[in-house]
PDB file of C-alpha atoms and ligand atoms in Angstrom:
ATOM      1  CA  MET A  61       0.114 -19.597  -3.284  1.00 38.00           C
ATOM      2  CA  ASP A  62      -0.881 -18.941   0.419  1.00 41.00           C
ATOM      3  CA  GLY A  63       0.947 -17.386   2.743  1.00 42.00           C
ATOM      4  CA  PRO A  64       1.644 -18.529   6.489  1.00 46.00           C
ATOM      5  CA  LEU A  65      -1.867 -18.058   8.590  1.00 47.00           C
ATOM      6  CA  THR A  66      -1.121 -15.332  10.687  1.00 56.00           C
ATOM      7  CA  GLY A  67      -3.921 -14.470  12.994  1.00 78.00           C
ATOM      8  CA  ARG A  68      -2.523 -11.814  15.164  1.00 92.00           C
ATOM      9  CA  PRO A  69      -4.847  -8.520  15.174  1.00 96.00           C
ATOM     10  CA  PRO A  70      -3.387  -5.270  13.557  1.00 97.00           C
ATOM     11  CA  GLY A  71      -1.599  -3.082  16.578  1.00 96.00           C
ATOM     12  CA  ALA A  72      -0.989  -6.448  18.795  1.00 95.00           C
ATOM     13  CA  THR A  73       2.426  -5.979  19.722  1.00 96.00           C
ATOM     14  CA  GLU A  74       3.893  -3.222  21.658  1.00 96.00           C
ATOM     15  CA  ARG A  75       5.942  -1.357  18.859  1.00 96.00           C
ATOM     16  CA  THR A  76       2.585  -1.503  16.852  1.00 97.00           C
ATOM     17  CA  ARG A  77       0.145  -0.386  19.262  1.00 96.00           C
ATOM     18  CA  LEU A  78      -0.873   3.276  18.198  1.00 96.00           C
ATOM     19  CA  ARG A  79      -0.287   6.017  20.905  1.00 96.00           C
ATOM     20  CA  ARG A  80      -1.022   9.193  18.947  1.00 95.00           C
ATOM     21  CA  ILE A  81      -4.506   9.541  18.682  1.00 94.00           C
ATOM     22  CA  PRO A  82      -5.126   5.675  19.431  1.00 96.00           C
ATOM     23  CA  GLU A  83      -9.212   5.897  18.630  1.00 96.00           C
ATOM     24  CA  LYS A  84      -7.734   5.767  14.952  1.00 96.00           C
ATOM     25  CA  ALA A  85      -6.560   2.097  15.410  1.00 96.00           C
ATOM     26  CA  VAL A  86      -8.027  -0.603  13.949  1.00 96.00           C
ATOM     27  CA  LEU A  87      -7.894  -3.549  14.834  1.00 95.00           C
ATOM     28  CA  ASP A  88      -9.147  -6.324  12.968  1.00 94.00           C
ATOM     29  CA  ARG A  89      -7.483  -8.188   9.953  1.00 96.00           C
ATOM     30  CA  ASP A  90     -10.384  -7.654   7.392  1.00 97.00           C
ATOM     31  CA  ARG A  91     -10.047  -4.066   7.372  1.00 97.00           C
ATOM     32  CA  LEU A  92      -6.132  -4.591   7.199  1.00 98.00           C
ATOM     33  CA  HIS A  93      -6.790  -6.716   4.046  1.00 98.00           C
ATOM     34  CA  ALA A  94      -9.296  -4.226   2.771  1.00 98.00           C
ATOM     35  CA  VAL A  95      -6.464  -0.855   2.693  1.00 98.00           C
ATOM     36  CA  LEU A  96      -3.729  -3.401   1.421  1.00 98.00           C
ATOM     37  CA  ASP A  97      -6.451  -4.621  -1.763  1.00 98.00           C
ATOM     38  CA  ALA A  98      -7.323  -1.178  -2.242  1.00 97.00           C
ATOM     39  CA  GLY A  99      -4.151   0.345  -2.909  1.00 97.00           C
ATOM     40  CA  LEU A 100      -1.306   0.075  -5.882  1.00 96.00           C
ATOM     41  CA  VAL A 101       1.856   1.469  -4.290  1.00 98.00           C
ATOM     42  CA  ALA A 102       3.750   0.172  -0.910  1.00 98.00           C
ATOM     43  CA  HIS A 103       6.537   2.171   0.536  1.00 98.00           C
ATOM     44  CA  VAL A 104       9.400  -0.133   1.822  1.00 98.00           C
ATOM     45  CA  GLY A 105      11.953   1.487   4.039  1.00 97.00           C
ATOM     46  CA  VAL A 106      15.513  -0.139   5.114  1.00 96.00           C
ATOM     47  CA  VAL A 107      18.430   1.043   7.011  1.00 94.00           C
ATOM     48  CA  ALA A 108      20.856   0.294   4.660  1.00 86.00           C
ATOM     49  CA  SER A 109      24.984  -0.877   5.505  1.00 83.00           C
ATOM     50  CA  ASP A 110      26.179   2.972   5.572  1.00 86.00           C
ATOM     51  CA  ALA A 111      23.214   3.436   8.489  1.00 91.00           C
ATOM     52  CA  GLN A 112      20.956   5.672   5.990  1.00 92.00           C
ATOM     53  CA  PRO A 113      17.440   5.119   6.065  1.00 94.00           C
ATOM     54  CA  TYR A 114      15.973   4.570   2.303  1.00 95.00           C
ATOM     55  CA  VAL A 115      12.302   4.032   1.647  1.00 96.00           C
ATOM     56  CA  VAL A 116      11.370   2.744  -1.948  1.00 95.00           C
ATOM     57  CA  PRO A 117       7.852   3.148  -3.666  1.00 97.00           C
ATOM     58  CA  VAL A 118       7.250  -0.553  -5.273  1.00 97.00           C
ATOM     59  CA  ALA A 119       4.024  -2.146  -6.699  1.00 98.00           C
ATOM     60  CA  TYR A 120       2.591  -5.012  -4.611  1.00 98.00           C
ATOM     61  CA  ALA A 121      -0.425  -7.534  -3.982  1.00 98.00           C
ATOM     62  CA  ARG A 122      -1.776  -9.075  -0.693  1.00 98.00           C
ATOM     63  CA  ASP A 123      -1.113 -12.571  -0.996  1.00 97.00           C
ATOM     64  CA  GLY A 124      -3.333 -14.246   1.728  1.00 96.00           C
ATOM     65  CA  GLU A 125      -1.272 -13.498   4.847  1.00 97.00           C
ATOM     66  CA  ARG A 126       1.507 -11.702   3.128  1.00 98.00           C
ATOM     67  CA  VAL A 127       2.472  -8.927   0.706  1.00 98.00           C
ATOM     68  CA  VAL A 128       4.518  -9.741  -2.364  1.00 98.00           C
ATOM     69  CA  PHE A 129       6.330  -7.340  -4.445  1.00 98.00           C
ATOM     70  CA  HIS A 130       9.137  -7.506  -6.777  1.00 97.00           C
ATOM     71  CA  GLY A 131      12.080  -5.278  -8.276  1.00 94.00           C
ATOM     72  CA  SER A 132      15.697  -5.925  -9.650  1.00 95.00           C
ATOM     73  CA  THR A 133      18.300  -8.378  -8.358  1.00 95.00           C
ATOM     74  CA  ALA A 134      20.572  -5.800  -8.670  1.00 94.00           C
ATOM     75  CA  SER A 135      18.459  -3.276  -6.455  1.00 92.00           C
ATOM     76  CA  ARG A 136      20.085  -2.401  -3.418  1.00 88.00           C
ATOM     77  CA  LEU A 137      16.690  -2.401  -1.346  1.00 87.00           C
ATOM     78  CA  PHE A 138      16.417  -5.865  -2.680  1.00 93.00           C
ATOM     79  CA  ARG A 139      19.639  -7.004  -1.765  1.00 94.00           C
ATOM     80  CA  GLU A 140      19.228  -5.487   1.584  1.00 94.00           C
ATOM     81  CA  LEU A 141      16.035  -6.963   2.481  1.00 96.00           C
ATOM     82  CA  ALA A 142      17.078 -10.737   0.485  1.00 96.00           C
ATOM     83  CA  ALA A 143      19.739 -10.778   3.323  1.00 95.00           C
ATOM     84  CA  GLY A 144      17.577 -10.446   5.992  1.00 95.00           C
ATOM     85  CA  ALA A 145      17.253  -6.631   6.825  1.00 95.00           C
ATOM     86  CA  SER A 146      14.320  -5.426   8.846  1.00 97.00           C
ATOM     87  CA  THR A 147      11.620  -3.638   6.992  1.00 98.00           C
ATOM     88  CA  CYS A 148       8.475  -1.363   7.601  1.00 98.00           C
ATOM     89  CA  LEU A 149       6.471  -1.544   4.660  1.00 98.00           C
ATOM     90  CA  THR A 150       3.450   1.259   4.656  1.00 98.00           C
ATOM     91  CA  VAL A 151       0.255   1.293   2.510  1.00 98.00           C
ATOM     92  CA  THR A 152      -1.192   5.172   2.358  1.00 98.00           C
ATOM     93  CA  LEU A 153      -4.639   5.820   0.893  1.00 98.00           C
ATOM     94  CA  LEU A 154      -5.572   9.240   0.941  1.00 98.00           C
ATOM     95  CA  ASP A 155      -9.271   9.607   1.294  1.00 98.00           C
ATOM     96  CA  GLY A 156      -9.810  13.405   1.757  1.00 98.00           C
ATOM     97  CA  LEU A 157      -8.675  16.865   3.199  1.00 98.00           C
ATOM     98  CA  VAL A 158     -10.086  17.913   6.379  1.00 98.00           C
ATOM     99  CA  LEU A 159     -10.293  21.665   6.647  1.00 98.00           C
ATOM    100  CA  ALA A 160     -10.870  23.050  10.110  1.00 98.00           C
ATOM    101  CA  ARG A 161     -10.771  26.853  10.695  1.00 98.00           C
ATOM    102  CA  SER A 162      -7.151  26.670  12.109  1.00 98.00           C
ATOM    103  CA  VAL A 163      -4.397  25.584  10.341  1.00 98.00           C
ATOM    104  CA  PHE A 164      -3.634  23.673  13.365  1.00 98.00           C
ATOM    105  CA  GLU A 165      -6.333  21.409  13.546  1.00 98.00           C
ATOM    106  CA  SER A 166      -6.438  20.626   9.751  1.00 98.00           C
ATOM    107  CA  SER A 167      -5.557  17.421   8.576  1.00 98.00           C
ATOM    108  CA  MET A 168      -6.416  14.303   6.243  1.00 98.00           C
ATOM    109  CA  HIS A 169      -8.970  11.311   5.645  1.00 98.00           C
ATOM    110  CA  TYR A 170      -6.907   8.278   5.066  1.00 98.00           C
ATOM    111  CA  ARG A 171      -6.628   4.603   5.556  1.00 98.00           C
ATOM    112  CA  SER A 172      -3.097   3.515   6.085  1.00 98.00           C
ATOM    113  CA  VAL A 173      -1.111   0.105   7.156  1.00 98.00           C
ATOM    114  CA  MET A 174       2.108  -0.362   8.388  1.00 98.00           C
ATOM    115  CA  VAL A 175       4.053  -3.490   8.430  1.00 98.00           C
ATOM    116  CA  LEU A 176       7.055  -4.649  10.193  1.00 98.00           C
ATOM    117  CA  GLY A 177       9.108  -7.743   9.688  1.00 98.00           C
ATOM    118  CA  ARG A 178      11.723  -9.537   7.207  1.00 98.00           C
ATOM    119  CA  CYS A 179      11.148 -10.662   3.907  1.00 98.00           C
ATOM    120  CA  GLU A 180      11.335 -14.332   2.142  1.00 98.00           C
ATOM    121  CA  VAL A 181      12.480 -14.673  -1.062  1.00 98.00           C
ATOM    122  CA  LEU A 182      10.549 -16.339  -3.571  1.00 98.00           C
ATOM    123  CA  ASP A 183      11.444 -18.808  -6.508  1.00 97.00           C
ATOM    124  CA  GLY A 184      10.453 -21.499  -8.526  1.00 96.00           C
ATOM    125  CA  LEU A 185       6.337 -21.607  -8.984  1.00 96.00           C
ATOM    126  CA  ALA A 186       6.117 -19.429  -5.810  1.00 97.00           C
ATOM    127  CA  LYS A 187       8.175 -16.377  -7.608  1.00 98.00           C
ATOM    128  CA  GLU A 188       5.887 -16.681 -10.680  1.00 97.00           C
ATOM    129  CA  THR A 189       2.256 -17.223  -8.964  1.00 97.00           C
ATOM    130  CA  ALA A 190       3.783 -13.848  -6.982  1.00 98.00           C
ATOM    131  CA  LEU A 191       4.435 -11.950 -10.216  1.00 98.00           C
ATOM    132  CA  GLU A 192       0.832 -12.651 -11.425  1.00 98.00           C
ATOM    133  CA  ARG A 193      -0.899 -11.480  -8.169  1.00 98.00           C
ATOM    134  CA  VAL A 194       1.074  -8.163  -8.614  1.00 98.00           C
ATOM    135  CA  THR A 195       0.091  -7.927 -12.084  1.00 98.00           C
ATOM    136  CA  GLU A 196      -3.724  -8.806 -11.508  1.00 97.00           C
ATOM    137  CA  HIS A 197      -3.702  -6.694  -8.792  1.00 97.00           C
ATOM    138  CA  LEU A 198      -2.901  -3.941 -10.704  1.00 95.00           C
ATOM    139  CA  LEU A 199      -5.238  -4.478 -13.637  1.00 94.00           C
ATOM    140  CA  PRO A 200      -7.527  -7.358 -13.135  1.00 94.00           C
ATOM    141  CA  GLY A 201      -7.213  -9.906 -16.657  1.00 95.00           C
ATOM    142  CA  ARG A 202      -3.765  -8.425 -17.702  1.00 96.00           C
ATOM    143  CA  TRP A 203      -1.927 -11.682 -16.749  1.00 97.00           C
ATOM    144  CA  ALA A 204      -3.893 -13.763 -19.381  1.00 97.00           C
ATOM    145  CA  GLU A 205      -3.161 -11.381 -22.263  1.00 96.00           C
ATOM    146  CA  ALA A 206       0.327 -10.300 -21.472  1.00 97.00           C
ATOM    147  CA  ARG A 207       4.040 -12.221 -22.381  1.00 98.00           C
ATOM    148  CA  HIS A 208       5.024 -13.771 -19.210  1.00 97.00           C
ATOM    149  CA  PRO A 209       8.190 -13.572 -18.102  1.00 97.00           C
ATOM    150  CA  SER A 210      11.078 -15.258 -20.024  1.00 97.00           C
ATOM    151  CA  PRO A 211      13.857 -17.540 -17.900  1.00 97.00           C
ATOM    152  CA  LYS A 212      16.238 -14.411 -18.646  1.00 97.00           C
ATOM    153  CA  GLU A 213      13.787 -12.179 -17.059  1.00 97.00           C
ATOM    154  CA  LEU A 214      12.900 -14.051 -14.315  1.00 97.00           C
ATOM    155  CA  ALA A 215      16.366 -14.482 -13.327  1.00 97.00           C
ATOM    156  CA  ALA A 216      16.746 -10.699 -13.177  1.00 97.00           C
ATOM    157  CA  THR A 217      14.035 -10.257 -10.922  1.00 97.00           C
ATOM    158  CA  MET A 218      13.794 -10.994  -7.311  1.00 98.00           C
ATOM    159  CA  VAL A 219      10.198 -11.332  -5.501  1.00 98.00           C
ATOM    160  CA  LEU A 220       9.972 -10.850  -1.815  1.00 98.00           C
ATOM    161  CA  ALA A 221       6.742 -11.858   0.534  1.00 98.00           C
ATOM    162  CA  LEU A 222       6.478  -9.855   3.574  1.00 98.00           C
ATOM    163  CA  PRO A 223       4.134 -11.787   6.200  1.00 98.00           C
ATOM    164  CA  LEU A 224       1.249  -9.934   7.735  1.00 97.00           C
ATOM    165  CA  ASP A 225       2.551 -10.762  11.159  1.00 96.00           C
ATOM    166  CA  GLU A 226       3.378  -7.662  12.526  1.00 97.00           C
ATOM    167  CA  THR A 227       0.951  -4.962  11.162  1.00 98.00           C
ATOM    168  CA  SER A 228      -1.057  -1.453  12.380  1.00 98.00           C
ATOM    169  CA  VAL A 229      -3.922   0.125  10.323  1.00 98.00           C
ATOM    170  CA  LYS A 230      -5.172   3.681  11.098  1.00 98.00           C
ATOM    171  CA  VAL A 231      -7.913   5.107   9.680  1.00 98.00           C
ATOM    172  CA  SER A 232      -8.838   8.688   9.917  1.00 98.00           C
ATOM    173  CA  ASP A 233     -12.664  10.052   8.839  1.00 97.00           C
ATOM    174  CA  GLY A 234     -15.262  12.291  10.069  1.00 96.00           C
ATOM    175  CA  PRO A 235     -15.440  16.079  10.483  1.00 97.00           C
ATOM    176  CA  PRO A 236     -13.142  18.476  11.812  1.00 98.00           C
ATOM    177  CA  HIS A 237     -12.819  19.216  15.181  1.00 96.00           C
ATOM    178  CA  ASP A 238     -12.116  22.909  16.199  1.00 97.00           C
ATOM    179  CA  PRO A 239     -12.369  24.156  19.513  1.00 97.00           C
ATOM    180  CA  GLU A 240     -15.003  26.277  20.649  1.00 96.00           C
ATOM    181  CA  ASP A 241     -13.607  29.641  20.257  1.00 96.00           C
ATOM    182  CA  ASP A 242     -12.681  28.795  16.555  1.00 98.00           C
ATOM    183  CA  VAL A 243     -16.440  27.192  15.655  1.00 97.00           C
ATOM    184  CA  ARG A 244     -17.518  30.630  16.265  1.00 96.00           C
ATOM    185  CA  LEU A 245     -14.832  32.181  13.343  1.00 97.00           C
ATOM    186  CA  PRO A 246     -16.206  33.116   9.673  1.00 98.00           C
ATOM    187  CA  VAL A 247     -13.944  30.527   8.294  1.00 98.00           C
ATOM    188  CA  TRP A 248     -15.525  28.016   6.081  1.00 98.00           C
ATOM    189  CA  ALA A 249     -14.816  24.145   7.356  1.00 98.00           C
ATOM    190  CA  GLY A 250     -15.338  20.961   6.333  1.00 98.00           C
ATOM    191  CA  THR A 251     -13.967  17.977   4.352  1.00 98.00           C
ATOM    192  CA  VAL A 252     -13.282  17.476   0.624  1.00 98.00           C
ATOM    193  CA  PRO A 253     -13.207  14.128  -0.870  1.00 98.00           C
ATOM    194  CA  ILE A 254     -10.330  12.570  -2.949  1.00 97.00           C
ATOM    195  CA  ARG A 255     -10.681   9.896  -4.835  1.00 94.00           C
ATOM    196  CA  GLU A 256      -8.162   8.074  -7.254  1.00 90.00           C
ATOM    197  CA  ALA A 257      -9.619   7.422 -10.715  1.00 88.00           C
ATOM    198  CA  PHE A 258      -8.552   5.869 -13.866  1.00 89.00           C
ATOM    199  CA  GLY A 259      -8.584   8.008 -17.384  1.00 90.00           C
ATOM    200  CA  GLU A 260      -9.130   6.998 -20.775  1.00 90.00           C
ATOM    201  CA  PRO A 261      -6.519   4.636 -22.107  1.00 92.00           C
ATOM    202  CA  VAL A 262      -4.249   6.031 -24.684  1.00 93.00           C
ATOM    203  CA  ASP A 263      -2.824   3.723 -26.943  1.00 94.00           C
ATOM    204  CA  ALA A 264       0.978   3.223 -27.535  1.00 96.00           C
ATOM    205  CA  PRO A 265       2.359   4.946 -30.283  1.00 96.00           C
ATOM    206  CA  ASP A 266       3.459   1.658 -31.961  1.00 96.00           C
ATOM    207  CA  LEU A 267       0.974  -0.200 -31.255  1.00 96.00           C
ATOM    208  CA  ALA A 268      -0.231  -2.496 -34.519  1.00 95.00           C
ATOM    209  CA  ASP A 269      -3.204  -1.074 -36.592  1.00 92.00           C
ATOM    210  CA  GLY A 270      -6.329  -2.100 -35.382  1.00 89.00           C
ATOM    211  CA  LEU A 271      -6.032  -3.603 -32.337  1.00 95.00           C
ATOM    212  CA  PRO A 272      -8.645  -2.482 -29.941  1.00 93.00           C
ATOM    213  CA  VAL A 273      -8.430  -1.499 -26.194  1.00 93.00           C
ATOM    214  CA  PRO A 274      -9.238  -5.170 -24.371  1.00 94.00           C
ATOM    215  CA  GLY A 275     -12.563  -5.237 -22.239  1.00 92.00           C
ATOM    216  CA  TYR A 276     -10.660  -5.993 -18.994  1.00 92.00           C
ATOM    217  CA  VAL A 277      -8.926  -2.351 -19.584  1.00 92.00           C
ATOM    218  CA  HIS A 278     -12.432  -0.799 -20.239  1.00 86.00           C
ATOM    219  CA  ARG A 279     -14.209  -2.735 -17.618  1.00 82.00           C
ATOM    220  CA  TRP A 280     -11.468  -1.520 -14.781  1.00 75.00           C
ATOM    221  CA  ARG A 281     -12.989   0.993 -12.734  1.00 62.00           C
ATOM    222  CA  ARG A 282     -11.751   1.759  -9.161  1.00 49.00           C
TER     223      ARG A 282
HETATM  224  C1  FAD B 332      -1.949  10.636   4.626  1.00 70.33           C
HETATM  225  C2  FAD B 332      -1.414  11.000   6.121  1.00 70.33           C
HETATM  226  C3  FAD B 332      -0.913  12.073   6.382  1.00 70.33           C
HETATM  227  C4  FAD B 332      -0.307  12.373   7.722  1.00 70.33           C
HETATM  228  N1  FAD B 332      -0.118  13.460   8.259  1.00 70.33           N
HETATM  229  C5  FAD B 332       0.449  13.693   9.158  1.00 70.33           C
HETATM  230  C6  FAD B 332       1.056  15.186   9.279  1.00 70.33           C
HETATM  231  O1  FAD B 332       0.935  15.928   8.620  1.00 70.33           O
HETATM  232  N2  FAD B 332       2.027  15.334  10.881  1.00 70.33           N
HETATM  233  C7  FAD B 332       1.804  13.840  11.474  1.00 70.33           C
HETATM  234  O2  FAD B 332       2.504  14.169  12.435  1.00 70.33           O
HETATM  235  N3  FAD B 332       1.068  12.882  11.179  1.00 70.33           N
HETATM  236  C8  FAD B 332       0.531  12.938  10.256  1.00 70.33           C
HETATM  237  N4  FAD B 332      -0.334  11.242  10.026  1.00 70.33           N
HETATM  238  C9  FAD B 332      -0.234  10.497  10.839  1.00 70.33           C
HETATM  239  C10 FAD B 332       1.243   9.657  11.224  1.00 70.33           C
HETATM  240  O3  FAD B 332       1.423   8.679  10.007  1.00 70.33           O
HETATM  241  C11 FAD B 332       1.490   9.293  12.454  1.00 70.33           C
HETATM  242  O4  FAD B 332       0.336   8.544  12.693  1.00 70.33           O
HETATM  243  C12 FAD B 332       1.737  10.254  13.361  1.00 70.33           C
HETATM  244  O5  FAD B 332       2.650  11.344  13.203  1.00 70.33           O
HETATM  245  C13 FAD B 332       2.171   9.821  14.630  1.00 70.33           C
HETATM  246  O6  FAD B 332       3.408   8.903  14.603  1.00 70.33           O
HETATM  247  P1  FAD B 332       3.827   8.456  15.730  1.00 70.33           P
HETATM  248  O7  FAD B 332       4.891   7.715  15.166  1.00 70.33           O
HETATM  249  O8  FAD B 332       4.231   9.319  17.028  1.00 70.33           O
HETATM  250  O9  FAD B 332       3.018   7.413  16.222  1.00 70.33           O
HETATM  251  P2  FAD B 332       2.864   6.322  17.222  1.00 70.33           P
HETATM  252  O10 FAD B 332       1.138   6.098  17.507  1.00 70.33           O
HETATM  253  O11 FAD B 332       3.570   6.797  18.545  1.00 70.33           O
HETATM  254  O12 FAD B 332       3.283   4.839  16.719  1.00 70.33           O
HETATM  255  C14 FAD B 332       3.370   3.675  17.458  1.00 70.33           C
HETATM  256  C15 FAD B 332       2.837   2.465  16.105  1.00 70.33           C
HETATM  257  O13 FAD B 332       1.743   2.796  15.762  1.00 70.33           O
HETATM  258  C16 FAD B 332       1.326   2.398  14.256  1.00 70.33           C
HETATM  259  N5  FAD B 332       1.309   3.644  13.405  1.00 70.33           N
HETATM  260  C17 FAD B 332       1.519   4.886  13.428  1.00 70.33           C
HETATM  261  N6  FAD B 332       1.105   6.012  12.623  1.00 70.33           N
HETATM  262  C18 FAD B 332       0.541   5.053  12.117  1.00 70.33           C
HETATM  263  C19 FAD B 332      -0.218   5.129  10.556  1.00 70.33           C
HETATM  264  N7  FAD B 332      -0.214   6.411   9.932  1.00 70.33           N
HETATM  265  N8  FAD B 332      -0.528   3.633   9.955  1.00 70.33           N
HETATM  266  C20 FAD B 332      -0.350   2.839  10.493  1.00 70.33           C
HETATM  267  N9  FAD B 332      -0.140   2.465  11.461  1.00 70.33           N
HETATM  268  C21 FAD B 332       0.573   3.686  12.356  1.00 70.33           C
HETATM  269  C22 FAD B 332       2.773   2.023  13.978  1.00 70.33           C
HETATM  270  O14 FAD B 332       2.712   0.482  14.238  1.00 70.33           O
HETATM  271  C23 FAD B 332       3.728   2.412  14.996  1.00 70.33           C
HETATM  272  O15 FAD B 332       4.654   1.932  15.122  1.00 70.33           O
HETATM  273  C24 FAD B 332      -0.470  11.336   8.844  1.00 70.33           C
HETATM  274  C25 FAD B 332      -0.869  10.020   8.423  1.00 70.33           C
HETATM  275  C26 FAD B 332      -1.640   9.971   7.066  1.00 70.33           C
HETATM  276  C27 FAD B 332      -1.627   8.231   6.337  1.00 70.33           C
END
């Protein structure tokens, strides 16, 4: 399944142009794709009919030039988005703490993406393929082993696609920037990297005797 090909670079529209610290803007689509491919959780925002904004974390995958994610057909977020509500989806990768001499200048290393737009509801084969994408994005190899959704499960699931048309990418890296007066202070300054890691797999308590952890689970390292 391929989404519509939209070649607009990140930050190309007035509302996605970074104004605050614009030197952290990344303007190429390869980096946009790379951040989305490295993340596991997206936060999806919607202003509900009561005018209250809600931001909901979801699993997702990039599918070509769009992001796909799924949820219950009974979910408020999904119903609003299916009805055409505009949304803002973000993905944030936290890469480290930046410890400046002052609390004011201290910050974080990160890669983050923002996508603005409206979602399309996927059905039929496109829906199943998107579910495969999400499953494989979380744990490559899983789709081949796990039981696939039944017609009843598919009916209870909504799958949405958000085009990567209006996007922005912000990346923060490098050392702390302290003003000259602060550099003389006897305060340690530097960066502390943060890495996401998978731990040892733990068998389900009701696992059938003798069923080993599959190779694709062992192999999976981020
Ligand atoms: C892990 C993390 C921690 C952060 N901590 C703080 C904090 O404590 N305080 C703080 O003020 N800011 C923090 N930021 C930065 C914050 O996300 C905003 O970039 C910043 O607050 C400026 O917001 P703004 O709306 O004024 O940006 P503007 O530059 O005015 O936003 C204009 C457009 O730029 C794009 N944009 C802005 N921010 C981002 C982003 N992060 N990722 C992708 N596109 C973006 C959007 O398309 C937005 O519409 C953090 C970011 C991350 C990822």
